[in-house]
Coordinates of C-alpha atoms in Angstrom, one line a residue:
M1 CA 0.2 -0.1 -0.1
D2 CA 1.4 3.5 -1.0
P3 CA 2.0 5.7 2.1
A4 CA -0.3 8.6 2.5
P5 CA 0.8 11.8 0.9
S6 CA 2.0 14.3 3.3
P7 CA 0.7 18.2 3.6
A8 CA 3.5 19.2 1.5
D9 CA 2.4 16.9 -1.3
T10 CA -1.6 17.6 -1.4
G11 CA -1.0 21.4 -0.7
S12 CA -4.4 22.9 0.7
R13 CA -7.2 20.1 0.4
P14 CA -10.0 21.4 -2.0
P15 CA -13.5 21.2 -0.5
A16 CA -15.4 18.1 -0.7
S17 CA -18.3 17.8 -2.9
A18 CA -20.8 18.0 0.3
D19 CA -19.3 21.4 1.4
L20 CA -19.8 22.3 -2.3
A21 CA -23.6 21.4 -2.0
T22 CA -23.7 23.5 1.2
V23 CA -22.3 26.5 -0.5
A24 CA -24.6 26.0 -3.6
A25 CA -27.7 25.7 -1.2
A26 CA -27.0 28.8 0.6
V27 CA -26.2 30.9 -2.1
G28 CA -29.6 30.2 -3.6
R29 CA -31.4 30.8 -0.5
I30 CA -29.7 34.2 -0.3
R31 CA -30.0 35.2 -3.8
A32 CA -33.7 34.4 -4.0
N33 CA -34.3 36.3 -0.8
I34 CA -32.7 39.5 -2.2
E35 CA -34.2 38.9 -5.4
R36 CA -37.7 39.3 -3.8
V37 CA -36.7 42.8 -3.2
I38 CA -34.2 43.7 -6.3
E39 CA -36.0 43.1 -9.4
G40 CA -34.0 42.3 -12.6
K41 CA -30.8 42.4 -11.5
P42 CA -29.2 38.9 -11.0
Q43 CA -25.8 39.7 -12.0
V44 CA -25.5 42.4 -9.4
V45 CA -27.0 40.2 -6.8
A46 CA -24.5 37.4 -7.5
S47 CA -21.7 40.1 -7.3
A48 CA -22.8 41.1 -3.6
V49 CA -23.0 37.2 -2.9
T50 CA -19.5 36.8 -4.2
V51 CA -18.1 39.5 -1.9
L52 CA -19.8 38.3 1.2
L53 CA -18.2 34.6 0.5
A54 CA -14.9 36.0 0.0
E55 CA -14.6 38.1 2.9
G56 CA -14.4 41.4 1.2
H57 CA -16.2 44.7 1.0
L58 CA -18.6 46.0 -1.3
L59 CA -18.9 49.4 -3.1
I60 CA -22.1 50.1 -4.7
E61 CA -22.1 53.4 -7.0
D62 CA -24.7 55.0 -9.0
V63 CA -27.2 57.8 -9.2
P64 CA -29.8 58.1 -6.6
G65 CA -32.9 56.0 -6.8
V66 CA -31.9 52.8 -8.5
G67 CA -31.8 50.8 -5.3
K68 CA -28.4 50.9 -3.8
T69 CA -29.2 51.2 -0.1
M70 CA -32.3 48.7 -0.9
L71 CA -29.5 46.0 -2.1
S72 CA -27.2 46.5 0.9
K73 CA -30.1 46.2 3.3
A74 CA -31.5 43.2 1.6
L75 CA -28.3 41.6 1.8
A76 CA -27.8 42.5 5.2
R77 CA -31.6 41.3 6.2
S78 CA -30.8 38.0 4.6
I79 CA -28.1 37.0 7.4
D80 CA -29.4 36.5 10.9
C81 CA -26.4 38.7 12.2
S82 CA -25.8 42.1 13.7
V83 CA -26.3 44.9 11.3
R84 CA -25.8 48.6 11.5
R85 CA -26.5 51.5 9.4
I86 CA -24.4 54.6 9.2
Q87 CA -25.7 57.5 7.2
F88 CA -22.7 59.4 5.9
T89 CA -23.2 63.2 6.0
P90 CA -20.6 66.5 6.0
D91 CA -20.9 66.7 9.6
L92 CA -20.2 63.0 10.7
L93 CA -17.0 62.4 12.8
P94 CA -14.7 59.6 12.8
S95 CA -15.6 58.7 16.5
D96 CA -19.4 58.4 15.2
V97 CA -17.9 55.4 13.1
T98 CA -15.4 53.6 15.2
G99 CA -16.4 54.9 18.7
V100 CA -15.3 57.0 21.7
S101 CA -14.0 56.7 25.1
V102 CA -16.3 58.6 27.7
F103 CA -15.6 59.6 31.1
N104 CA -17.8 57.7 33.8
Q105 CA -18.4 60.1 36.7
D106 CA -19.5 56.9 38.9
T107 CA -16.5 54.9 38.2
R108 CA -13.8 57.6 37.5
Q109 CA -12.8 55.7 34.5
F110 CA -13.0 56.1 30.9
E111 CA -15.3 53.5 29.1
F112 CA -15.5 52.9 25.3
R113 CA -18.8 53.2 23.5
P114 CA -18.6 51.2 20.2
G115 CA -19.4 53.1 16.9
G116 CA -21.3 52.1 14.0
V117 CA -18.7 49.6 12.8
F118 CA -19.0 47.3 15.5
A119 CA -21.5 44.7 13.8
N120 CA -21.1 42.0 11.1
V121 CA -22.7 43.9 8.3
V122 CA -22.3 47.6 8.2
V123 CA -24.1 49.8 5.9
G124 CA -22.4 52.5 5.0
D125 CA -25.1 55.0 3.0
E126 CA -23.7 57.7 0.7
I127 CA -20.0 57.1 1.9
N128 CA -18.6 60.0 -0.2
R129 CA -21.0 62.6 1.3
A130 CA -18.6 62.6 4.4
S131 CA -15.4 64.2 4.5
P132 CA -12.2 62.4 3.8
K133 CA -11.3 62.5 7.3
T134 CA -14.4 60.3 8.3
Q135 CA -14.2 58.3 5.5
S136 CA -10.7 57.5 6.4
A137 CA -12.0 56.1 10.1
L138 CA -13.0 52.8 8.0
L139 CA -9.5 52.0 6.8
E140 CA -8.4 50.0 9.9
C141 CA -11.4 47.9 10.4
M142 CA -11.8 47.2 6.7
E143 CA -8.3 45.8 6.2
E144 CA -7.6 44.6 9.7
R145 CA -10.9 43.7 11.1
Q146 CA -10.3 45.7 14.3
V147 CA -10.5 49.3 15.7
T148 CA -8.0 51.6 17.6
V149 CA -9.3 53.9 19.9
D150 CA -7.0 55.8 22.8
N151 CA -4.0 53.3 22.3
A152 CA -6.5 50.3 22.8
T153 CA -7.4 47.8 20.1
Y154 CA -10.9 46.0 19.8
A155 CA -11.2 43.0 17.5
L156 CA -14.4 43.0 15.1
E157 CA -16.3 39.8 15.0
A158 CA -16.5 37.6 11.8
P159 CA -18.1 37.9 9.5
F160 CA -17.4 41.7 8.8
M161 CA -18.5 43.4 5.9
V162 CA -18.8 46.8 4.7
I163 CA -21.7 47.6 2.1
A164 CA -21.0 51.2 0.9
T165 CA -23.3 53.0 -1.4
Q166 CA -22.1 56.2 -3.1
N167 CA -23.3 58.6 -5.9
P168 CA -21.2 59.9 -8.6
V169 CA -18.7 62.1 -7.4
E170 CA -19.7 64.7 -10.2
M171 CA -23.1 65.3 -7.8
E172 CA -23.4 68.2 -5.3
G173 CA -21.6 67.7 -1.9
T174 CA -19.5 64.3 -2.6
Y175 CA -16.0 63.8 -2.0
S176 CA -14.0 61.4 -4.0
L177 CA -12.9 58.4 -2.0
P178 CA -9.3 58.4 -0.9
E179 CA -7.2 55.7 -3.2
A180 CA -6.2 53.8 -0.1
Q181 CA -10.1 53.3 0.7
R182 CA -11.1 52.4 -2.8
D183 CA -8.4 49.7 -2.7
R184 CA -10.1 48.4 0.4
F185 CA -13.2 47.3 -1.4
M186 CA -12.9 44.1 -2.9
A187 CA -15.8 44.9 -5.6
R188 CA -17.7 48.0 -7.1
V189 CA -20.8 47.5 -8.8
S190 CA -23.4 49.7 -10.1
M191 CA -27.1 49.1 -10.2
G192 CA -28.2 50.4 -13.7
Y193 CA -31.7 51.6 -14.3
P194 CA -34.1 48.4 -14.3
V195 CA -35.6 46.9 -17.5
E196 CA -39.3 48.2 -18.4
A197 CA -40.7 44.7 -17.0
A198 CA -38.8 45.0 -14.1
E199 CA -39.7 48.6 -13.2
I200 CA -43.3 47.8 -13.6
A201 CA -43.2 44.8 -11.4
M202 CA -41.3 47.2 -8.8
L203 CA -44.6 49.5 -9.0
D204 CA -46.9 46.7 -7.9
S205 CA -44.3 45.0 -5.2
H206 CA -43.1 48.5 -3.6
A207 CA -46.4 50.5 -4.0
G208 CA -48.0 49.6 -0.9
H209 CA -45.4 48.9 1.7
S210 CA -41.5 48.2 1.3
P211 CA -40.9 44.3 0.8
L212 CA -38.0 44.8 3.0
E213 CA -40.5 44.6 6.0
D214 CA -41.5 41.1 4.9
L215 CA -37.8 40.0 4.6
D216 CA -36.8 37.5 6.7
A217 CA -33.1 35.9 7.3
V218 CA -32.3 33.0 5.3
T219 CA -28.9 32.2 7.1
D220 CA -26.9 33.5 9.9
A221 CA -23.1 34.3 11.0
A222 CA -22.3 31.0 12.0
E223 CA -23.1 29.4 8.4
I224 CA -21.6 32.5 6.8
R225 CA -18.1 31.6 8.6
K226 CA -18.7 28.1 7.5
L227 CA -19.1 29.1 3.9
C228 CA -16.0 31.6 3.9
G229 CA -13.7 28.6 5.4
I230 CA -15.1 26.3 2.3
V231 CA -14.4 29.2 -0.1
A232 CA -10.9 29.3 1.5
G233 CA -10.3 25.9 0.8
V234 CA -10.9 26.3 -3.1
H235 CA -7.8 25.2 -5.1
V236 CA -6.2 28.1 -7.3
S237 CA -3.5 26.4 -9.7
A238 CA -0.1 27.9 -10.2
P239 CA -0.8 29.0 -13.7
V240 CA -4.2 30.6 -12.7
Q241 CA -2.1 32.3 -10.1
R242 CA 0.3 33.9 -12.5
Y243 CA -2.6 34.8 -14.9
A244 CA -3.9 36.8 -12.4
V245 CA -0.5 38.5 -11.6
A246 CA 0.2 39.3 -15.2
I247 CA -3.5 41.1 -15.3
T248 CA -2.8 43.1 -12.6
G249 CA 1.1 43.7 -13.8
A250 CA -0.6 44.8 -17.0
T251 CA -2.1 47.8 -15.4
R252 CA 1.0 49.0 -13.9
R253 CA 3.1 49.2 -17.2
S254 CA 0.0 50.7 -19.1
D255 CA 0.8 54.1 -20.5
H256 CA -2.9 55.0 -20.4
L257 CA -2.9 54.7 -16.3
V258 CA -1.3 56.6 -13.8
L259 CA -2.4 54.2 -11.0
G260 CA -2.3 50.4 -11.7
A261 CA -3.5 47.7 -9.4
S262 CA -2.0 47.1 -6.1
P263 CA -0.9 43.8 -4.8
R264 CA -4.0 43.9 -2.4
A265 CA -6.0 43.9 -5.8
T266 CA -4.6 40.7 -7.1
L267 CA -5.2 39.1 -3.8
H268 CA -8.6 40.4 -3.9
L269 CA -9.1 39.4 -7.5
V270 CA -7.8 35.5 -6.6
R271 CA -10.1 35.1 -3.4
A272 CA -13.0 36.5 -5.4
A273 CA -12.7 33.9 -8.0
K274 CA -12.2 31.1 -5.4
A275 CA -15.8 32.2 -4.1
A276 CA -17.0 32.4 -8.0
A277 CA -16.0 29.0 -8.4
A278 CA -17.4 27.6 -5.1
M279 CA -21.1 29.0 -6.1
D280 CA -20.5 27.3 -9.6
G281 CA -19.9 24.0 -7.8
R282 CA -16.2 23.7 -8.9
D283 CA -13.6 23.1 -5.9
Y284 CA -11.0 24.8 -8.4
V285 CA -10.6 28.1 -10.0
L286 CA -10.5 28.5 -14.0
P287 CA -8.9 31.3 -15.7
D288 CA -12.6 32.4 -16.8
D289 CA -13.4 33.0 -13.0
V290 CA -10.7 35.5 -12.8
R291 CA -11.4 37.0 -16.3
A292 CA -15.0 37.4 -15.4
L293 CA -14.4 39.4 -12.3
T294 CA -11.5 41.6 -13.5
G295 CA -14.1 44.7 -14.4
P296 CA -15.6 44.7 -10.8
V297 CA -12.7 44.1 -8.7
L298 CA -10.1 46.2 -10.7
T299 CA -11.8 49.0 -12.4
H300 CA -12.5 51.1 -9.1
R301 CA -8.6 51.3 -8.3
L302 CA -7.3 52.4 -11.4
M303 CA -6.6 56.2 -12.6
P304 CA -6.5 56.8 -16.0
S305 CA -3.5 59.1 -17.3
V306 CA -4.2 62.8 -18.7
E307 CA -3.8 61.5 -22.1
A308 CA -6.6 59.1 -21.7
S309 CA -8.8 61.5 -20.0
M310 CA -8.2 64.0 -22.6
T311 CA -9.1 61.6 -25.2
G312 CA -12.1 60.2 -23.4
R313 CA -10.7 56.6 -23.0
A314 CA -12.6 55.1 -20.1
V315 CA -11.1 53.3 -17.8
A316 CA -13.0 50.2 -18.4
G317 CA -12.0 50.4 -21.7
V318 CA -8.6 50.4 -20.9
L319 CA -8.9 47.6 -18.6
A320 CA -10.6 45.5 -21.2
D321 CA -8.1 46.1 -23.9
L322 CA -5.4 44.9 -21.3
V323 CA -6.9 41.9 -20.3
A324 CA -7.5 40.6 -23.9
A325 CA -3.9 41.0 -24.3
V326 CA -2.9 38.8 -21.3
P327 CA -2.5 35.2 -22.6
V328 CA -5.2 32.8 -21.1
P329 CA -3.4 29.6 -19.6
R330 CA -4.9 26.4 -21.3
G331 CA -5.6 23.4 -19.2
A332 CA -5.3 25.5 -16.0
G333 CA -8.1 24.3 -13.6
G334 CA -7.4 21.7 -10.8
A335 CA -3.9 21.3 -12.2

């Protein structure tokens, strides 16, 4: 009998088929629940669930009134966990987000009062209406899952996800997100206007009362932690890893971009691809998984050059051309 392979031979074990069935069942429940509220946007809903399972943060950008906050709340209500909503306004302070130490007259000691980020799901509404100083209060908690106030560090409970909405920067009273904060969002999606049939259906379902009131949780924090663990075990072959690095590397060398994708962007791209593969019932990542996610994961991190802006070249178009020029590895699935 051959000796059992060592951990060095097997690498990280891919999830069993039973685990993939668990992911599929949970994802189906979550998506169906959200789509009771969000009409005609299955791809946007799928992107939101992908970010959730990849342990990332989601930025929803679009004009007012297309359902950004509705999507955020629907995803949050689908999970039986702690949820906090922060309405970002110009007068919002960093301590409103992270928390503050308050002096207790009875005990003669300072006590920490947690801010809005102390929840499993944090809905940041119109995040770019707050000042850059307040926006930056999210930097540590989004990346390190912790908050530091007055030299004391407080851990945030898993799962932890920030779902932020923002209006286009050209609109009145908005501030552009700092590059460091945009880079912490795993993906950015746009709702877009609904098709005619979906808008008519919305008139029927939303006219009397908000369908959010009828939305019940279909999973809980413990199951989400389990699903994230399954996704983390999805196998990524060396050729697929090199393919992801080649794509982000191409953005750093492009003459049409002054800011390319960071190493964090590469990590987010691979983690999102692992979630997409698990949702598709596979325990390995295909190059197509990576390629399909380049738009949502990378576009918001890139900055066009002056020449590209003057000629009207959009960042999305530049990225699409760069991705098309990167050779796709063949036979790189579970290899």
